[in-house]
Amino acid sequence: MSSQLPWLTTIILLPLLASLAIPVLPDKEGRTIRWYALGVGLLDLALIVFCFWTHYNLDNSGFQLSETYAWIPQLELNWSVAVDGLSMPLIALTGFVNTLAILASWNVTKKPRLFYALMLVLYSAQLGVFAAQDLLLFFLMWELELVPVYLLISIWGGQKRLYAATKFILYTALGSVFILAAALAMAFYGGNVTFDMTELSHKNYPIFLELLLYAGFIIAYGVKLPIFPLHTWLPDAHSEASAPVSMILAGVLLKMGGYGLIRMNIEMLPNAHLYFAPVLAILGVVNIVYGALSAFAQTNLKRRLAYSSISHMGFVLIGIASLTELGLNGAVLQMISHGLIAAMLFFLTGITYERTHTLMMEKLGGIAESMPKVFALFTAGAMASLALPGMSGFAGELSIFLGITTSNVYSSNFKVVVVGLAAVGLILTPIYLLNLLRQVFYGKNSFGLVIEDYQGDAKPREVAIAVCLLIPIVGIGVYPKLATRTYDVKTVEVASQVREIFPIFAQQQQGSVLYSGGYVAPKIPDPTQQALFSSLDVNT
C-alpha cells in the first residue's frame, strides 16, 4: 500500500504548503519559526531518504515513482513527476543542502517569517525542477525558484544587494525565455501537442530545428551553470548573498544547469548534441582556465570562491561533451561533489564574516589562532576543492579526464588540446586556494583585526553543519561508488544511445579535424551489469 502513496508529490509540495502556515504561527523573535522551518526541512529530507531507500531500484535505468495528474487540460499541463538515476541523487543533494542551509540561518533576526517562508518555497521549487516530467511544469518550477532567490538576496544581502539581485533576476529570467520558447516549439511540432518529456524525446525533429532548440537550451542552462560569458551574475550574487543563500546557490542552483543539459540537450536532442559536443568541450576549457585565472585575481573571499565554482563547472561541460559513459558519469559526480564542497566553503566564509565583518583577504590574516576550528574545516574544504586524492573532487575530475582521454569520438589532436588546457586549471586551482588559506589564516594581521569575543571560534551548531558536509565529501572520495551506484546505469544508457547514432553523423564529418576516423558504434550494454569503472565497449 505504501508504494501507492504519492511520494514525490508529497516530497515536493510539503515545504511549499508548510510555508503557508508561517504567517499565522505564534512566535517571538523568530525562535519558533526557525525550529518550525528546520523541522519541515528534516521531515522532507527523511521522506526523501525513506522513499528512495524503500521504493527506488538502483538497477533500473528508467523512470520510477511516476505520478501523473491532469492539472490544466486546456494547456496540456499535467502534474507529472518521476525520478531516475539522473534526478534521484540531485533530489537527495537538494534536501541535504537546503536543510543544512536552514540550520545555518539560525542567526537571522530581520523579518524571520518572510526569510524562512522563502527558504521553504525555494526548497520545493528545486525539488520540482529535478522531478518534473512535463516540460511546462519544469518551466514553472524553474521560474518559481527565481523569486525566492531574488528576495533573499535583495532583502538580506550586503551593501550592493539590490544590484546583485537585479542582475541575477535579469540574467536568469531572460535565459528562461529560451526554455519556454523551446518547450512550445517541441510541444507543437508534429501531429500531437504534448509537453511530456518522454513523448517529446521520441519526436523526429528536422536537424535545423533540433539545432535551434539545442542552442536555446544551452543559453538557458548556460546562464544557470554558468557558462562563459553568461556567468557575470554569479560573483555579484555570491558576494552579496548571505551564507545560507550562497550555500543553496552553489550547492544546488548551479546543478540545475548541468541537469538540464543532460536531461534535454543529450536525451531529447541527441543528434544536435553530436554537433555541439565539441563546442561544449571548448566552453568547458574556457570556463576552467578563465575561472581559475579570475579567481586568483580576486581579493574578496566570496568572489574568489564564486570564480572557483565557474572553473569547476567547466569540468562538467567536458564530461558531458566526452560522449563516453565514464565522462558523463564523472560529470554527474562532479556536480554532486561540488555541491557539497561549495556549500561547505561558503558556509565557513559566512562564519568568518560574522566574526570579522570583512571579506577582503588583505584585511584578514592570522585568524587561525583565534578560530582554529574554522581554520581546520576550511582547510579540509579547500583540499577537497583542489581535488586532493581521498576527497570527492578528485574522484569526479579523474573520471572526467579518463572519459575524454579514452573517447575515440574525437581526434587525438583535439583531445590533447582539451586535456592540456584543462590541466592548466588543475595547476591553478591549488595555487589560488592555498594562497587564500595563507592570506586569511596564516601570518599576522597588519590591520589590527579583532575577532569578536562574544562569538569567537565556530560553535557546536556550526561545526556540526560543516562536518555533515565533510563526511560525504570524504566518504565519496574514499569510496566513489557511494554516489556513482545511484546513477551509473542511467549515464551508461544515455552515453550508449548517443554513441549508437554517431556513425551516421561521422560519415558527414569525414576529414574533420575534430573527430576521429574509423569509429564503430558499440552495442548498448545491459545497464544492470555496467558499473562506473567497467571497460568501455567501443571498437576502433
Coordinates of C-alpha atoms in Angstrom, one line a residue:
M1 CA 0.0 0.0 0.0
S2 CA 2.8 2.4 0.8
S3 CA 4.2 2.0 -2.7
Q4 CA 1.0 3.5 -4.0
L5 CA 1.3 6.7 -2.0
P6 CA 2.2 9.9 -4.0
W7 CA 5.7 10.0 -2.6
L8 CA 7.2 12.6 -5.0
T9 CA 4.2 14.9 -4.8
T10 CA 4.3 14.8 -1.1
I11 CA 8.1 15.5 -1.0
I12 CA 7.8 18.4 -3.5
L13 CA 4.8 20.1 -2.0
L14 CA 5.5 19.6 1.7
P15 CA 7.9 22.6 2.1
L16 CA 5.6 24.8 -0.1
L17 CA 2.5 24.0 1.9
A18 CA 4.3 24.3 5.2
S19 CA 5.5 27.8 4.3
L20 CA 1.8 29.0 4.1
A21 CA 1.5 28.4 7.9
I22 CA 4.4 30.6 8.9
P23 CA 2.5 33.9 8.8
V24 CA 0.0 32.6 11.4
L25 CA 2.4 30.8 13.8
P26 CA 2.7 32.4 17.2
D27 CA 6.3 33.5 17.6
K28 CA 8.7 35.9 19.3
E29 CA 12.0 37.0 17.8
G30 CA 11.8 34.2 15.2
R31 CA 12.7 31.4 17.5
T32 CA 9.6 29.2 16.9
I33 CA 9.7 29.9 13.2
R34 CA 13.3 28.7 12.8
W35 CA 12.6 25.5 14.6
Y36 CA 9.4 25.0 12.5
A37 CA 11.3 25.5 9.3
L38 CA 14.1 23.2 10.4
G39 CA 11.5 20.6 11.4
V40 CA 9.9 20.8 7.9
G41 CA 13.3 20.5 6.2
L42 CA 14.3 17.5 8.3
L43 CA 10.9 15.8 7.7
D44 CA 11.2 16.3 4.0
L45 CA 14.8 15.0 4.0
A46 CA 13.7 12.0 6.0
L47 CA 10.9 11.3 3.5
I48 CA 13.4 11.6 0.6
V49 CA 15.7 9.1 2.2
F50 CA 12.9 6.7 3.2
C51 CA 11.2 6.9 -0.2
F52 CA 14.4 6.2 -2.2
W53 CA 15.7 3.6 0.2
T54 CA 12.5 1.5 0.1
H55 CA 10.9 2.2 -3.3
Y56 CA 13.7 3.0 -5.7
N57 CA 15.5 0.3 -7.7
L58 CA 19.1 1.3 -8.4
D59 CA 19.4 -1.3 -11.2
N60 CA 16.5 0.2 -13.2
S61 CA 17.6 3.0 -15.6
G62 CA 14.0 4.0 -16.4
F63 CA 11.7 6.4 -14.6
Q64 CA 10.3 5.3 -11.2
L65 CA 7.8 6.5 -8.7
S66 CA 5.9 8.1 -11.6
E67 CA 2.8 10.2 -10.7
T68 CA 0.7 12.0 -13.3
Y69 CA -2.4 14.1 -12.6
A70 CA -4.3 16.3 -15.0
W71 CA -3.8 19.9 -13.9
I72 CA -4.9 22.3 -16.7
P73 CA -6.1 20.1 -19.6
Q74 CA -6.7 23.2 -21.8
L75 CA -3.0 23.9 -21.8
E76 CA -1.9 20.3 -21.9
L77 CA -0.4 20.9 -18.5
N78 CA -0.1 17.9 -16.2
W79 CA 1.4 17.4 -12.8
S80 CA 3.8 14.7 -14.0
V81 CA 6.7 13.8 -11.8
A82 CA 9.2 10.9 -11.7
V83 CA 12.8 10.1 -10.8
D84 CA 15.6 8.1 -12.5
G85 CA 19.3 7.8 -11.9
L86 CA 19.9 11.4 -13.1
S87 CA 17.4 13.1 -10.9
M88 CA 17.4 10.9 -7.8
P89 CA 20.9 11.9 -6.4
L90 CA 20.3 15.5 -7.2
I91 CA 17.0 15.5 -5.3
A92 CA 18.8 13.9 -2.3
L93 CA 21.5 16.6 -2.6
T94 CA 18.8 19.3 -2.7
G95 CA 17.2 18.0 0.5
F96 CA 20.5 17.7 2.3
V97 CA 21.9 21.1 1.4
N98 CA 18.6 23.0 1.9
T99 CA 18.1 21.5 5.4
L100 CA 21.6 22.5 6.4
A101 CA 21.1 26.0 4.9
I102 CA 18.0 26.4 7.1
L103 CA 20.1 25.3 10.1
A104 CA 22.8 27.8 9.1
S105 CA 20.2 30.6 9.1
W106 CA 19.9 30.4 12.9
N107 CA 21.0 34.0 13.5
V108 CA 18.6 35.6 11.1
T109 CA 16.6 38.2 13.0
K110 CA 15.5 40.5 10.2
K111 CA 11.9 39.5 9.0
P112 CA 12.4 35.9 10.1
R113 CA 8.9 34.8 9.0
L114 CA 9.5 36.0 5.4
F115 CA 13.0 34.6 5.3
Y116 CA 12.1 31.1 6.4
A117 CA 9.0 31.0 4.2
L118 CA 11.1 31.9 1.2
M119 CA 13.6 29.2 2.1
L120 CA 10.9 26.6 2.1
V121 CA 9.3 27.8 -1.2
L122 CA 12.8 27.7 -2.7
Y123 CA 13.2 24.1 -1.4
S124 CA 10.0 23.0 -3.1
A125 CA 10.9 24.7 -6.4
Q126 CA 14.3 23.0 -6.6
L127 CA 12.8 19.6 -6.0
G128 CA 10.1 20.2 -8.6
V129 CA 12.8 21.1 -11.2
F130 CA 14.6 17.8 -10.8
A131 CA 11.4 15.6 -10.6
A132 CA 9.2 17.3 -13.4
Q133 CA 8.5 15.1 -16.4
D134 CA 6.2 17.7 -18.0
L135 CA 8.3 20.4 -19.8
L136 CA 5.8 23.1 -19.0
L137 CA 5.8 22.1 -15.3
F138 CA 9.6 22.1 -15.4
F139 CA 9.5 25.7 -16.7
L140 CA 7.0 26.7 -14.0
M141 CA 9.2 25.2 -11.3
W142 CA 12.3 26.8 -12.8
E143 CA 10.5 30.2 -12.7
L144 CA 9.2 29.7 -9.2
E145 CA 12.8 29.3 -7.9
L146 CA 13.8 32.7 -9.2
V147 CA 11.5 34.8 -7.0
P148 CA 12.7 33.5 -3.6
V149 CA 16.4 33.8 -4.6
Y150 CA 15.8 37.4 -5.8
L151 CA 14.1 38.4 -2.5
L152 CA 16.6 36.5 -0.3
I153 CA 19.5 38.5 -1.9
S154 CA 17.7 41.8 -2.2
I155 CA 16.5 41.9 1.5
W156 CA 19.2 40.0 3.4
G157 CA 22.2 40.7 1.2
G158 CA 25.1 43.1 1.5
Q159 CA 25.5 46.7 0.6
K160 CA 25.1 46.1 -3.2
R161 CA 22.3 43.6 -2.7
L162 CA 19.8 45.3 -5.0
Y163 CA 22.3 45.4 -7.9
A164 CA 23.3 41.8 -7.4
A165 CA 19.6 40.6 -7.1
T166 CA 18.5 42.6 -10.1
K167 CA 21.4 41.2 -12.2
F168 CA 20.5 37.7 -11.1
I169 CA 16.8 38.0 -12.0
L170 CA 17.6 39.7 -15.3
Y171 CA 20.1 37.0 -16.4
T172 CA 18.1 34.0 -15.3
A173 CA 14.7 35.3 -16.3
L174 CA 15.9 36.2 -19.8
G175 CA 17.5 32.8 -20.0
S176 CA 14.2 31.2 -19.0
V177 CA 12.5 32.6 -22.0
F178 CA 14.6 30.3 -24.2
I179 CA 13.2 27.3 -22.2
L180 CA 9.7 28.4 -22.8
A181 CA 10.2 29.1 -26.5
A182 CA 11.9 25.7 -27.0
A183 CA 9.2 23.9 -25.0
L184 CA 6.4 25.4 -27.1
A185 CA 8.3 24.6 -30.3
M186 CA 8.8 21.0 -29.3
A187 CA 5.2 20.6 -28.0
F188 CA 3.5 21.9 -31.1
Y189 CA 5.8 20.2 -33.6
G190 CA 4.2 17.2 -35.3
G191 CA 0.7 15.9 -35.1
N192 CA 0.2 15.7 -31.3
V193 CA 0.5 18.5 -28.8
T194 CA 2.3 17.4 -25.7
F195 CA 4.7 18.6 -23.0
D196 CA 5.5 15.1 -21.8
M197 CA 9.3 14.8 -21.9
T198 CA 9.3 11.1 -22.8
E199 CA 7.0 11.7 -25.8
L200 CA 9.0 14.8 -26.8
S201 CA 12.2 12.8 -26.9
H202 CA 10.6 10.3 -29.3
K203 CA 9.6 13.0 -31.9
N204 CA 11.8 13.2 -35.0
Y205 CA 12.7 16.9 -35.4
P206 CA 14.4 18.3 -38.6
I207 CA 18.0 18.8 -37.8
F208 CA 17.9 22.5 -38.3
L209 CA 15.0 22.8 -35.7
E210 CA 16.9 20.4 -33.4
L211 CA 20.0 22.6 -33.6
L212 CA 17.9 25.7 -32.8
L213 CA 16.3 24.0 -29.8
Y214 CA 19.6 22.8 -28.6
A215 CA 21.1 26.4 -28.9
G216 CA 18.2 27.8 -26.9
F217 CA 18.6 25.3 -24.1
I218 CA 22.4 26.0 -24.0
I219 CA 21.7 29.7 -23.4
A220 CA 19.1 29.0 -20.7
Y221 CA 21.2 26.4 -18.9
G222 CA 24.4 28.2 -19.6
V223 CA 23.2 31.1 -17.5
K224 CA 22.5 28.8 -14.6
L225 CA 25.6 26.6 -14.8
P226 CA 27.1 29.2 -15.6
I227 CA 29.0 29.1 -18.9
F228 CA 31.3 31.9 -20.0
P229 CA 30.3 34.6 -21.0
L230 CA 26.9 34.2 -19.3
H231 CA 28.5 33.9 -15.8
T232 CA 28.8 37.5 -14.6
W233 CA 25.8 37.4 -12.3
L234 CA 27.3 34.7 -10.2
P235 CA 30.2 36.5 -8.5
D236 CA 27.9 39.5 -7.7
A237 CA 25.2 37.3 -6.3
H238 CA 27.6 35.3 -4.1
S239 CA 29.4 38.4 -2.8
E240 CA 26.2 40.0 -1.6
A241 CA 24.1 37.0 -0.6
S242 CA 24.1 35.7 3.0
A243 CA 25.9 32.5 3.7
P244 CA 22.8 30.2 3.7
V245 CA 21.7 31.6 0.4
S246 CA 25.2 31.1 -1.1
M247 CA 25.1 27.5 0.1
I248 CA 22.0 26.9 -1.9
L249 CA 23.2 28.9 -4.9
A250 CA 26.5 27.0 -5.2
G251 CA 25.2 23.7 -3.8
V252 CA 22.0 23.2 -5.8
L253 CA 21.1 26.0 -8.2
L254 CA 24.2 25.7 -10.4
K255 CA 23.5 21.9 -10.7
M256 CA 20.1 22.7 -12.3
G257 CA 22.0 23.9 -15.4
G258 CA 24.0 20.7 -15.7
Y259 CA 20.9 18.6 -15.1
G260 CA 19.1 20.5 -17.9
L261 CA 21.9 19.9 -20.3
I262 CA 21.9 16.2 -19.7
R263 CA 18.1 15.7 -19.5
M264 CA 17.2 17.8 -22.5
N265 CA 20.2 18.5 -24.7
I266 CA 21.5 15.0 -24.7
E267 CA 18.5 12.8 -24.0
M268 CA 15.9 14.7 -26.0
L269 CA 18.1 16.2 -28.8
P270 CA 20.9 13.6 -29.3
N271 CA 21.6 14.4 -33.0
A272 CA 22.2 18.1 -32.2
H273 CA 24.3 17.1 -29.3
L274 CA 26.8 15.5 -31.7
Y275 CA 27.2 18.8 -33.5
F276 CA 27.5 20.8 -30.2
A277 CA 29.6 18.4 -28.2
P278 CA 33.0 19.9 -29.3
V279 CA 31.6 23.4 -28.6
L280 CA 30.7 22.3 -25.1
A281 CA 34.2 20.8 -24.6
I282 CA 35.8 24.1 -25.7
L283 CA 33.5 26.1 -23.5
G284 CA 34.4 23.8 -20.6
V285 CA 38.1 24.5 -21.1
V286 CA 37.4 28.3 -21.3
N287 CA 35.4 28.0 -18.0
I288 CA 38.2 26.1 -16.3
V289 CA 41.1 28.4 -17.3
Y290 CA 39.1 31.7 -17.2
G291 CA 37.5 30.8 -13.8
A292 CA 40.8 29.8 -12.3
L293 CA 42.7 32.9 -13.5
S294 CA 39.9 35.2 -12.4
A295 CA 39.7 33.5 -9.0
F296 CA 43.4 34.2 -8.4
A297 CA 42.8 37.9 -9.2
Q298 CA 40.1 38.3 -6.6
T299 CA 40.7 39.9 -3.2
N300 CA 37.2 39.3 -1.9
L301 CA 36.9 35.9 -0.3
K302 CA 33.4 35.1 -1.7
R303 CA 34.2 36.3 -5.2
R304 CA 37.3 34.1 -5.2
L305 CA 35.1 31.1 -4.3
A306 CA 32.5 32.1 -6.9
Y307 CA 35.0 32.1 -9.7
S308 CA 36.3 28.8 -8.4
S309 CA 32.8 27.4 -8.9
I310 CA 32.8 28.7 -12.5
S311 CA 36.1 26.9 -13.1
H312 CA 34.8 23.6 -11.5
M313 CA 31.6 23.7 -13.6
G314 CA 33.9 23.6 -16.7
F315 CA 34.7 20.0 -15.9
V316 CA 31.0 19.2 -16.0
L317 CA 30.9 20.5 -19.6
I318 CA 33.8 18.4 -20.6
G319 CA 32.3 15.3 -19.1
I320 CA 29.0 16.0 -20.9
A321 CA 30.9 16.5 -24.2
S322 CA 33.0 13.4 -23.9
L323 CA 30.3 11.1 -25.3
T324 CA 31.5 8.3 -23.0
E325 CA 29.9 6.6 -20.1
L326 CA 32.9 7.4 -17.9
G327 CA 32.9 11.1 -18.8
L328 CA 29.2 11.5 -18.3
N329 CA 29.4 9.6 -15.0
G330 CA 32.2 11.9 -13.9
A331 CA 30.1 15.0 -14.8
V332 CA 27.3 13.9 -12.5
L333 CA 29.8 13.0 -9.8
Q334 CA 31.4 16.4 -10.2
M335 CA 28.0 18.1 -9.7
I336 CA 27.3 16.2 -6.5
S337 CA 30.9 16.7 -5.2
H338 CA 31.0 20.4 -6.0
G339 CA 27.5 20.9 -4.4
L340 CA 28.9 19.5 -1.1
I341 CA 32.3 21.3 -1.2
A342 CA 31.0 24.7 -2.3
A343 CA 28.2 24.6 0.3
M344 CA 30.8 23.9 3.0
L345 CA 33.2 26.6 1.9
F346 CA 30.5 29.3 1.5
F347 CA 29.1 28.4 5.0
L348 CA 32.6 28.7 6.6
T349 CA 33.1 32.0 4.7
G350 CA 29.9 33.2 6.3
I351 CA 31.2 32.3 9.8
T352 CA 34.4 34.2 9.1
Y353 CA 32.4 37.3 8.0
E354 CA 30.2 37.2 11.1
R355 CA 33.4 37.3 13.3
T356 CA 35.5 39.8 11.3
H357 CA 32.9 41.8 9.4
T358 CA 35.1 41.8 6.3
L359 CA 35.5 39.6 3.2
M360 CA 38.7 41.4 2.0
M361 CA 41.5 39.0 2.3
E362 CA 44.2 41.6 2.7
K363 CA 42.4 42.8 5.9
L364 CA 42.3 39.3 7.3
G365 CA 45.4 37.2 8.1
G366 CA 46.5 35.3 11.2
I367 CA 43.0 34.4 12.3
A368 CA 43.8 30.6 12.5
E369 CA 45.0 31.3 16.1
S370 CA 41.7 32.8 17.1
M371 CA 39.5 30.4 15.1
P372 CA 41.3 27.0 14.9
K373 CA 38.1 25.1 14.2
V374 CA 37.1 27.2 11.3
F375 CA 40.7 27.0 10.0
A376 CA 40.8 23.2 10.2
L377 CA 37.4 22.8 8.5
F378 CA 38.2 25.5 5.8
T379 CA 41.5 23.7 5.1
A380 CA 39.7 20.4 4.6
G381 CA 37.2 22.0 2.3
A382 CA 39.9 23.7 0.3
M383 CA 41.8 20.4 -0.1
A384 CA 38.6 18.8 -1.4
S385 CA 38.1 21.6 -3.9
L386 CA 41.6 21.3 -5.3
A387 CA 41.0 17.6 -5.9
L388 CA 43.2 16.1 -3.2
P389 CA 43.1 12.3 -3.5
G390 CA 40.7 10.8 -1.0
M391 CA 38.3 13.6 -1.5
S392 CA 35.2 13.7 -3.7
G393 CA 36.6 16.3 -6.0
F394 CA 39.4 14.0 -7.1
A395 CA 37.1 11.2 -8.0
G396 CA 34.9 13.4 -10.1
E397 CA 37.7 15.2 -12.0
L398 CA 39.6 11.9 -12.6
S399 CA 36.5 10.3 -14.1
I400 CA 36.1 13.2 -16.5
F401 CA 39.7 13.2 -17.6
L402 CA 39.6 9.5 -18.2
G403 CA 36.3 9.9 -20.1
I404 CA 37.6 12.5 -22.5
T405 CA 41.0 10.8 -23.0
T406 CA 39.5 7.4 -23.7
S407 CA 36.9 8.7 -26.0
N408 CA 37.6 7.6 -29.6
V409 CA 35.0 10.0 -31.0
Y410 CA 37.4 12.9 -31.1
S411 CA 40.7 13.2 -32.9
S412 CA 43.9 12.9 -30.9
N413 CA 44.9 16.5 -31.5
F414 CA 41.6 17.8 -30.2
K415 CA 41.8 15.6 -27.1
V416 CA 45.4 16.8 -26.5
V417 CA 44.3 20.4 -26.6
V418 CA 41.3 19.9 -24.4
V419 CA 43.1 17.8 -21.8
G420 CA 46.2 20.0 -21.8
L421 CA 44.3 23.3 -21.2
A422 CA 42.0 21.7 -18.6
A423 CA 45.2 20.5 -16.8
V424 CA 46.2 24.2 -16.6
G425 CA 43.1 24.6 -14.4
L426 CA 44.3 21.8 -12.2
I427 CA 47.5 23.6 -11.7
L428 CA 46.0 27.0 -11.0
T429 CA 43.3 25.7 -8.5
P430 CA 45.8 24.7 -5.8
I431 CA 47.6 28.0 -6.3
Y432 CA 44.7 30.3 -5.7
L433 CA 43.2 28.1 -2.9
L434 CA 46.5 27.8 -1.0
N435 CA 47.0 31.5 -1.5
L436 CA 43.6 32.1 0.0
L437 CA 44.4 30.0 3.1
R438 CA 47.7 31.8 3.5
Q439 CA 46.2 35.3 3.3
V440 CA 43.2 34.5 5.6
F441 CA 44.6 32.2 8.2
Y442 CA 48.4 32.4 8.3
G443 CA 50.8 35.2 9.2
K444 CA 50.0 38.3 11.1
N445 CA 47.2 40.8 10.6
S446 CA 48.5 44.2 9.8
F447 CA 45.1 46.0 10.2
G448 CA 44.7 45.2 13.9
L449 CA 41.7 43.0 13.2
V450 CA 39.9 41.8 16.4
I451 CA 37.8 38.7 16.5
E452 CA 34.6 39.5 18.4
D453 CA 34.9 37.9 21.8
Y454 CA 31.2 37.0 22.1
Q455 CA 31.4 34.8 19.1
G456 CA 35.0 33.5 18.8
D457 CA 35.5 30.2 17.1
A458 CA 32.8 28.1 15.5
K459 CA 30.1 27.0 17.9
P460 CA 28.9 23.3 18.1
R461 CA 26.0 24.0 15.7
E462 CA 28.3 25.5 13.1
V463 CA 30.8 22.7 13.5
A464 CA 28.0 20.1 13.1
I465 CA 26.9 21.7 9.8
A466 CA 30.4 21.7 8.3
V467 CA 31.1 18.2 9.5
C468 CA 27.8 17.0 8.0
L469 CA 29.1 18.2 4.6
L470 CA 32.6 17.0 5.1
I471 CA 31.6 13.4 5.9
P472 CA 30.1 12.7 2.4
I473 CA 32.9 14.6 0.8
V474 CA 35.4 12.2 2.3
G475 CA 33.2 9.2 2.0
I476 CA 32.7 9.7 -1.7
G477 CA 36.4 10.4 -2.2
V478 CA 37.4 7.1 -0.5
Y479 CA 34.6 5.0 -2.0
P480 CA 33.1 6.8 -5.0
K481 CA 30.5 4.0 -5.5
L482 CA 28.6 5.6 -2.6
A483 CA 27.5 8.2 -5.2
T484 CA 28.0 6.5 -8.6
R485 CA 25.9 3.5 -7.6
T486 CA 22.8 5.7 -7.7
Y487 CA 23.1 6.8 -11.3
D488 CA 25.7 4.8 -13.3
V489 CA 23.1 2.6 -15.0
K490 CA 21.5 5.8 -16.3
T491 CA 24.6 7.5 -17.5
V492 CA 25.7 4.3 -19.3
E493 CA 22.4 4.2 -21.1
V494 CA 22.4 7.8 -22.1
A495 CA 26.0 7.8 -23.4
S496 CA 25.5 4.5 -25.3
Q497 CA 22.4 5.8 -27.0
V498 CA 24.2 8.9 -28.2
R499 CA 27.2 6.9 -29.4
E500 CA 25.0 4.5 -31.3
I501 CA 23.9 7.2 -33.7
F502 CA 27.4 8.6 -34.1
P503 CA 28.5 6.5 -37.2
I504 CA 25.8 8.2 -39.4
F505 CA 27.0 11.6 -38.1
A506 CA 30.7 10.7 -38.6
Q507 CA 30.1 9.9 -42.3
Q508 CA 29.1 13.5 -42.8
Q509 CA 32.2 14.8 -40.9
Q510 CA 34.8 12.9 -42.8
G511 CA 38.0 14.9 -42.9
S512 CA 37.1 16.9 -39.8
V513 CA 40.0 17.8 -37.5
L514 CA 37.7 17.4 -34.5
Y515 CA 36.5 13.8 -34.9
S516 CA 38.3 10.5 -35.1
G517 CA 38.0 8.3 -38.2
G518 CA 37.1 4.7 -38.1
Y519 CA 34.7 4.9 -35.2
V520 CA 32.4 1.9 -34.8
A521 CA 29.3 2.2 -32.7
P522 CA 29.1 -0.1 -29.7
K523 CA 26.1 -2.1 -28.8
I524 CA 24.1 -0.7 -26.0
P525 CA 25.2 -2.6 -22.9
D526 CA 22.9 -4.1 -20.3
P527 CA 22.8 -1.2 -17.7
T528 CA 22.2 -3.7 -14.9
Q529 CA 25.6 -5.1 -15.5
Q530 CA 27.5 -2.0 -16.1
A531 CA 29.5 -0.2 -13.4
L532 CA 31.4 3.1 -13.3
F533 CA 34.9 1.8 -14.0
S534 CA 34.0 -1.1 -16.3
S535 CA 35.8 -1.2 -19.7
L536 CA 34.3 0.9 -22.4
D537 CA 32.5 -1.1 -25.1
V538 CA 34.0 0.7 -28.1
N539 CA 35.9 -0.5 -31.1
T540 CA 38.5 1.4 -33.0

